[in-house]
PDB file of C-alpha atoms in Angstrom:
ATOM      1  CA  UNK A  53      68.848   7.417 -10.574  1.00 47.00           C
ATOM      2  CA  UNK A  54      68.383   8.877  -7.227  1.00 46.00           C
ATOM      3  CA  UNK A  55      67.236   6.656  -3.578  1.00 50.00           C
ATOM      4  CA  UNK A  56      63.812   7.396  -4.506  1.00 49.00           C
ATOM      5  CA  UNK A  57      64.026   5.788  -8.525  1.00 56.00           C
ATOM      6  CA  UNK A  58      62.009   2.880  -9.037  1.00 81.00           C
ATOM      7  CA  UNK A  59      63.949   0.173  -9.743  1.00 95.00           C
ATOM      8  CA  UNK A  60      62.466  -3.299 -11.602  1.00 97.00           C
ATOM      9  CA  UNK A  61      63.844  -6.565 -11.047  1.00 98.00           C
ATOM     10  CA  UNK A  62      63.202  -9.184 -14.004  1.00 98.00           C
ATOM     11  CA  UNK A  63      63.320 -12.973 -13.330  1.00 98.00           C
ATOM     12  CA  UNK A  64      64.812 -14.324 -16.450  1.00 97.00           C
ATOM     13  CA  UNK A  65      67.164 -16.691 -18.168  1.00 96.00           C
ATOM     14  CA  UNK A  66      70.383 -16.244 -19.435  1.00 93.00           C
ATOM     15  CA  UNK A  67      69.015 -15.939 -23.392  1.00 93.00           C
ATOM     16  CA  UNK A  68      67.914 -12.017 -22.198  1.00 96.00           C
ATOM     17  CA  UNK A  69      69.210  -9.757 -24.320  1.00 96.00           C
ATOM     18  CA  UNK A  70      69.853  -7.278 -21.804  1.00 97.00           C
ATOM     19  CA  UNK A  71      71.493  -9.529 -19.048  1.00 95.00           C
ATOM     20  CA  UNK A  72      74.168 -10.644 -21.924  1.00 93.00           C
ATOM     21  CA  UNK A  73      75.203  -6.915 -22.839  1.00 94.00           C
ATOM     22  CA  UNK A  74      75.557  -6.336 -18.951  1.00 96.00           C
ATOM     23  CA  UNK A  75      77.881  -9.875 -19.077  1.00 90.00           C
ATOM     24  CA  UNK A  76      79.603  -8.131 -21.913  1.00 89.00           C
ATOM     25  CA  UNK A  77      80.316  -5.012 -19.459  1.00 91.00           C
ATOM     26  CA  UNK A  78      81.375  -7.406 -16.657  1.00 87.00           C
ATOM     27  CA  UNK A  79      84.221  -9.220 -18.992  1.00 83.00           C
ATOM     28  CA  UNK A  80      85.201  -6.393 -19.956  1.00 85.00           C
ATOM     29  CA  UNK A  81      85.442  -5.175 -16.517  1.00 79.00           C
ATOM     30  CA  UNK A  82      87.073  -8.319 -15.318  1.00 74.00           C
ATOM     31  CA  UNK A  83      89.508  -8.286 -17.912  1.00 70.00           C
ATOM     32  CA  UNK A  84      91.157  -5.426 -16.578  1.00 72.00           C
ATOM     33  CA  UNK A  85      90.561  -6.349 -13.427  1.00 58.00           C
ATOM     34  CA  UNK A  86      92.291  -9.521 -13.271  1.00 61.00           C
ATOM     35  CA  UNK A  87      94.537  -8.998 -16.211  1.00 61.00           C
ATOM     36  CA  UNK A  88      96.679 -12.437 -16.992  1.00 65.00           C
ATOM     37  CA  UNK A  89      94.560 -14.488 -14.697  1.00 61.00           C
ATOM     38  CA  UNK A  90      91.316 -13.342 -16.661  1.00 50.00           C
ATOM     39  CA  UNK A  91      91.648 -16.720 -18.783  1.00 61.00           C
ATOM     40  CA  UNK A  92      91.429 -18.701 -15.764  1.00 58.00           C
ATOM     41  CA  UNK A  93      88.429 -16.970 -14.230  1.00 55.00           C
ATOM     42  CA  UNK A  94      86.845 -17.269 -17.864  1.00 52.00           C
ATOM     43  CA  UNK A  95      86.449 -20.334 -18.376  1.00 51.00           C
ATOM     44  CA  UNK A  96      83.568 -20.735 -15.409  1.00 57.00           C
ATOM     45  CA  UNK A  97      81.639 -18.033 -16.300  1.00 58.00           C
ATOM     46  CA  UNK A  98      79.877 -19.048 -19.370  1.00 60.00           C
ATOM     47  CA  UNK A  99      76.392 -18.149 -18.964  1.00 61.00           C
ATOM     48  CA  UNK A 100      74.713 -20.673 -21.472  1.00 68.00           C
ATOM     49  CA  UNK A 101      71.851 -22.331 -20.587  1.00 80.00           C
ATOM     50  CA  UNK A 102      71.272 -20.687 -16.853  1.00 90.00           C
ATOM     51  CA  UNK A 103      67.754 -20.700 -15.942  1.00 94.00           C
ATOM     52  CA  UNK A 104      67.589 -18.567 -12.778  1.00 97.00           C
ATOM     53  CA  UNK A 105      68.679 -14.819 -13.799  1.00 96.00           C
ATOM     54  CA  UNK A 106      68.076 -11.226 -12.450  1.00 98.00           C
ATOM     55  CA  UNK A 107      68.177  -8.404 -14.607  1.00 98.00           C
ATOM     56  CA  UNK A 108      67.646  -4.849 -12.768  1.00 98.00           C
ATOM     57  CA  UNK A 109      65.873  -1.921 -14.793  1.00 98.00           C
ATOM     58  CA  UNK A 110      65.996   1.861 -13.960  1.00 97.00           C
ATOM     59  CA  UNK A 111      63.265   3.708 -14.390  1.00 94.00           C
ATOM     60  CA  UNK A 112      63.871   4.730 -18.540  1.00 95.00           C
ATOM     61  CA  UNK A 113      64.281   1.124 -19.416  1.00 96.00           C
ATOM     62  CA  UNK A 114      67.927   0.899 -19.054  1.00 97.00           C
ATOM     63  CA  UNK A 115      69.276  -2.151 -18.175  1.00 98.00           C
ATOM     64  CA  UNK A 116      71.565  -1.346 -14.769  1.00 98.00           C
ATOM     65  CA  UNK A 117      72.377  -4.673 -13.198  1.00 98.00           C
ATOM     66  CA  UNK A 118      71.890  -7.696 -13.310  1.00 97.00           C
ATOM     67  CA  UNK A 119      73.178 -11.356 -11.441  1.00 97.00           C
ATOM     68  CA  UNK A 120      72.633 -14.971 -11.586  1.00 96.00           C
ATOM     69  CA  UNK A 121      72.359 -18.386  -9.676  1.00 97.00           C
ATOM     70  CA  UNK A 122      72.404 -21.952 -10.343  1.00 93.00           C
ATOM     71  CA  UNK A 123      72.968 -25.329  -8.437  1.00 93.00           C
ATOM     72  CA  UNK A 124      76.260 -25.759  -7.092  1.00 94.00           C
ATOM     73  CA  UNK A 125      77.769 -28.744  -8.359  1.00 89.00           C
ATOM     74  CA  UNK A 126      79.745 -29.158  -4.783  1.00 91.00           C
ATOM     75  CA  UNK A 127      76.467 -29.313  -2.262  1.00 92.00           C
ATOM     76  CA  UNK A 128      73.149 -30.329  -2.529  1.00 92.00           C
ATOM     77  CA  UNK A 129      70.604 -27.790  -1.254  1.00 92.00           C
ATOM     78  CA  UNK A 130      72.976 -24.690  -2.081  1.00 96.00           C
ATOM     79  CA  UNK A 131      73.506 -22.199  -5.075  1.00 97.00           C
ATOM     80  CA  UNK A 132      76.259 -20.231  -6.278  1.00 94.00           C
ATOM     81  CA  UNK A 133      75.987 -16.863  -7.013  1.00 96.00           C
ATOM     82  CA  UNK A 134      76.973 -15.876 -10.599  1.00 93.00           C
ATOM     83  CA  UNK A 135      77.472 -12.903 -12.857  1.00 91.00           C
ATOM     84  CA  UNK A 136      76.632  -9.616 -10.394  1.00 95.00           C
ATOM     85  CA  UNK A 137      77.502  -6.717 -12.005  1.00 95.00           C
ATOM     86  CA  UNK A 138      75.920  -2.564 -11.633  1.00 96.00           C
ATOM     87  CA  UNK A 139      76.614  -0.200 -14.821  1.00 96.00           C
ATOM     88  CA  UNK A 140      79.416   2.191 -13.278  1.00 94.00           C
ATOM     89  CA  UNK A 141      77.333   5.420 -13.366  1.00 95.00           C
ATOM     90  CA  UNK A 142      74.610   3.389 -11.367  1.00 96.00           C
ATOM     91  CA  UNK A 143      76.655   2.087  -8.448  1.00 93.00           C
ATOM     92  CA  UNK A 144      76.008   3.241  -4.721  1.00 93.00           C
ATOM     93  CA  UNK A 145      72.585   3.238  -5.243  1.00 95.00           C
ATOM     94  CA  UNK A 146      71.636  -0.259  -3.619  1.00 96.00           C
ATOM     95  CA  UNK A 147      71.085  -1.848  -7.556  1.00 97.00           C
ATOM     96  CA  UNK A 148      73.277  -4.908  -6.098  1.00 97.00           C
ATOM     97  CA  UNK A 149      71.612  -5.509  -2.966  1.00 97.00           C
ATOM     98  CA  UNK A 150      68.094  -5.740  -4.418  1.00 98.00           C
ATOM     99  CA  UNK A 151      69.420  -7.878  -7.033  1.00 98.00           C
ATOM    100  CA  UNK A 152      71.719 -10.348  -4.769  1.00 97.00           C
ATOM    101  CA  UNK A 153      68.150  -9.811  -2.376  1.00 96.00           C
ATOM    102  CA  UNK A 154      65.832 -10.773  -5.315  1.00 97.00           C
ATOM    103  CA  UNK A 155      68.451 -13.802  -6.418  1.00 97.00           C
ATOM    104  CA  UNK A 156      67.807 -15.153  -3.053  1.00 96.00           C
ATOM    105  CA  UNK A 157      64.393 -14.802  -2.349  1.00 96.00           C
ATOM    106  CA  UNK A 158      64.092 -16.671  -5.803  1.00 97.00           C
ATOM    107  CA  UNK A 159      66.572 -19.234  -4.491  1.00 96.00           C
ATOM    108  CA  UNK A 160      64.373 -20.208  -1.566  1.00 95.00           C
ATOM    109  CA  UNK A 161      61.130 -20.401  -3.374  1.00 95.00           C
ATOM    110  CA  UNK A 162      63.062 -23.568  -5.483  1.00 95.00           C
ATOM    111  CA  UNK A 163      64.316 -24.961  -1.914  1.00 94.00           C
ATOM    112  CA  UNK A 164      67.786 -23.734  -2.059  1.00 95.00           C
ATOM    113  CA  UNK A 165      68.453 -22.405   2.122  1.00 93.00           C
ATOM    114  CA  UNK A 166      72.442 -22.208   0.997  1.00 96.00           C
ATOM    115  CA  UNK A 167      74.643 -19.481  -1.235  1.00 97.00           C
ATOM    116  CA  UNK A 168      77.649 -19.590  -2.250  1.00 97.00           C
ATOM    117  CA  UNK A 169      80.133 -17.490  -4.154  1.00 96.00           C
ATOM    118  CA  UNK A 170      83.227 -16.828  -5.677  1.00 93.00           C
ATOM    119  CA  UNK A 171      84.952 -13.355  -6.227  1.00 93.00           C
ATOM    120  CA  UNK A 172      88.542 -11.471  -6.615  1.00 88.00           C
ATOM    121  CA  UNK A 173      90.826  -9.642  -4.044  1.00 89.00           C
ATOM    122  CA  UNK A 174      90.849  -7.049  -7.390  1.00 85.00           C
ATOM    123  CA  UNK A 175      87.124  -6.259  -6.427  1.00 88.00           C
ATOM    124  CA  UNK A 176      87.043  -4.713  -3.258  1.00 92.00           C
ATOM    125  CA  UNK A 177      83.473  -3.288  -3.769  1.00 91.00           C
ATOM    126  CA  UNK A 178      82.090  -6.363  -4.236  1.00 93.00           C
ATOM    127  CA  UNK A 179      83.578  -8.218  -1.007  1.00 96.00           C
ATOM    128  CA  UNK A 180      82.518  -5.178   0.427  1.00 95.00           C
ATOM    129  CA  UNK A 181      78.487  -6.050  -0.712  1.00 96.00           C
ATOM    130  CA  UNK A 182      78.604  -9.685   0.178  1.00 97.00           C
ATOM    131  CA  UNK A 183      79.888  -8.788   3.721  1.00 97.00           C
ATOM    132  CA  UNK A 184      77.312  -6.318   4.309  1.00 96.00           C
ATOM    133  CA  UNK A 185      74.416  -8.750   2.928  1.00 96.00           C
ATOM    134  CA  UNK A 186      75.600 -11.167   5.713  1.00 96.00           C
ATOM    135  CA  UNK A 187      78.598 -13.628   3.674  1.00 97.00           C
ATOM    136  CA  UNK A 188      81.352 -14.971   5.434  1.00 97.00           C
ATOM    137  CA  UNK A 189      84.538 -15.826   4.163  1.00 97.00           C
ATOM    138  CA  UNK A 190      85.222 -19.325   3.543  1.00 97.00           C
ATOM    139  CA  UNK A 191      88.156 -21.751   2.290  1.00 96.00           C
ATOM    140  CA  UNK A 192      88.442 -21.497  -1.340  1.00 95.00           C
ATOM    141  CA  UNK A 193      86.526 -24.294  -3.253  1.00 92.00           C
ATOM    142  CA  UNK A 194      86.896 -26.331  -6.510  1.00 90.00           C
ATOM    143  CA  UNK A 195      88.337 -25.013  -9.464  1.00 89.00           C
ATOM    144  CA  UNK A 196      89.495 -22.063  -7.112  1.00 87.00           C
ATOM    145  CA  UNK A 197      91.315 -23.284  -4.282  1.00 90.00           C
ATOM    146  CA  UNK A 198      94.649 -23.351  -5.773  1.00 88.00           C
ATOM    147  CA  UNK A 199      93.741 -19.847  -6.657  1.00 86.00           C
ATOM    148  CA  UNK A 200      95.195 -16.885  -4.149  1.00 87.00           C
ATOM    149  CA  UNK A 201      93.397 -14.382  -5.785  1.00 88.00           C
ATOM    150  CA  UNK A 202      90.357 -15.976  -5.360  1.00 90.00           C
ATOM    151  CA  UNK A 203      87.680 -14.455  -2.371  1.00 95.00           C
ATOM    152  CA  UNK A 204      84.707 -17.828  -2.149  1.00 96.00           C
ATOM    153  CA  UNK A 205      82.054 -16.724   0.663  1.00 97.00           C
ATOM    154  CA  UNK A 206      78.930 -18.424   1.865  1.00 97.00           C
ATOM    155  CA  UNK A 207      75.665 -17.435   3.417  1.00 96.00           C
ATOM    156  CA  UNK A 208      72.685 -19.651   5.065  1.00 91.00           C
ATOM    157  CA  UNK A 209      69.446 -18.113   5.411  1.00 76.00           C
ATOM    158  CA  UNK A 210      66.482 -19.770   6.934  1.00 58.00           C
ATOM    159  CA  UNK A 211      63.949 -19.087   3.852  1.00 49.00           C
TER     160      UNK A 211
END
């Protein structure tokens, strides 16, 4: 997929067959990622029952990307960001930014003006993304703030 690929964004739930074989990838991912700690991180990232998805298709159909949101159960009027993950081959190519972009767009239109987040030391790229898109490093929240590993961030946009 080159710069000039059209990429779709789909607004779905979490029952899309395509955004749970790119959750599949990301486990996989995460498992050797974060190796004996993967249990811990686990166990919050079920993906039953989210309403408020982004799946990101390449021109052929393939499913590249794809990220998630839902209320955050520590603030009212913010989200947390959930689930972003590019296919490998596809990275570099701005797939995360227009889906993190299209998560928050989506997250205003439902009154949200807050996100929230929580990724791993072990994923440089991704700290890398959130910085660029504007997320600031904050004190680790609940269930990860006994948790060195852990990276939580926040952004406030004025939708």
């Amino acid at each position: 997929m080159s710069d000039t690929t059209p990429l779709r964004l789909l607004r779905t739930t979490s029952a899309d067959a395509a955004f749970r074989a790119l959750v599949g990838l990301l486990d996989a991912d995460l498992r050797r990622r974060d190796g004996d700690d993967h249990p811990f991180y686990a166990q919050f990232n079920k993906v039953d029952l989210i309403q408020h998805v982004v799946v990101a298709y390449a021109s052929d159909g393939t499913a590249v990307g794809c990220g998630a949101f839902r209320a955050f159960a520590h603030e009212a009027g913010a989200v947390e960001i959930k689930r972003m993950f590019v296919r490998p081959e596809y990275r570099g190519q701005g797939i995360a930014t227009a889906v993190l972009g299209e998560l928050e767009a989506w997250a205003a239109t439902e009154g949200y003006r807050t996100t929230v987040l929580e990724t791993g030391q072990n994923q440089p790229e991704a700290i890398g993304l959130y910085q660029k898109a504007g997320y600031a490093r904050i004190a680790n929240y609940p269930p990860y703030q006994d948790t060195p590993n852990s990276v939580c961030m926040r952004r406030e946009w004025l939708g």
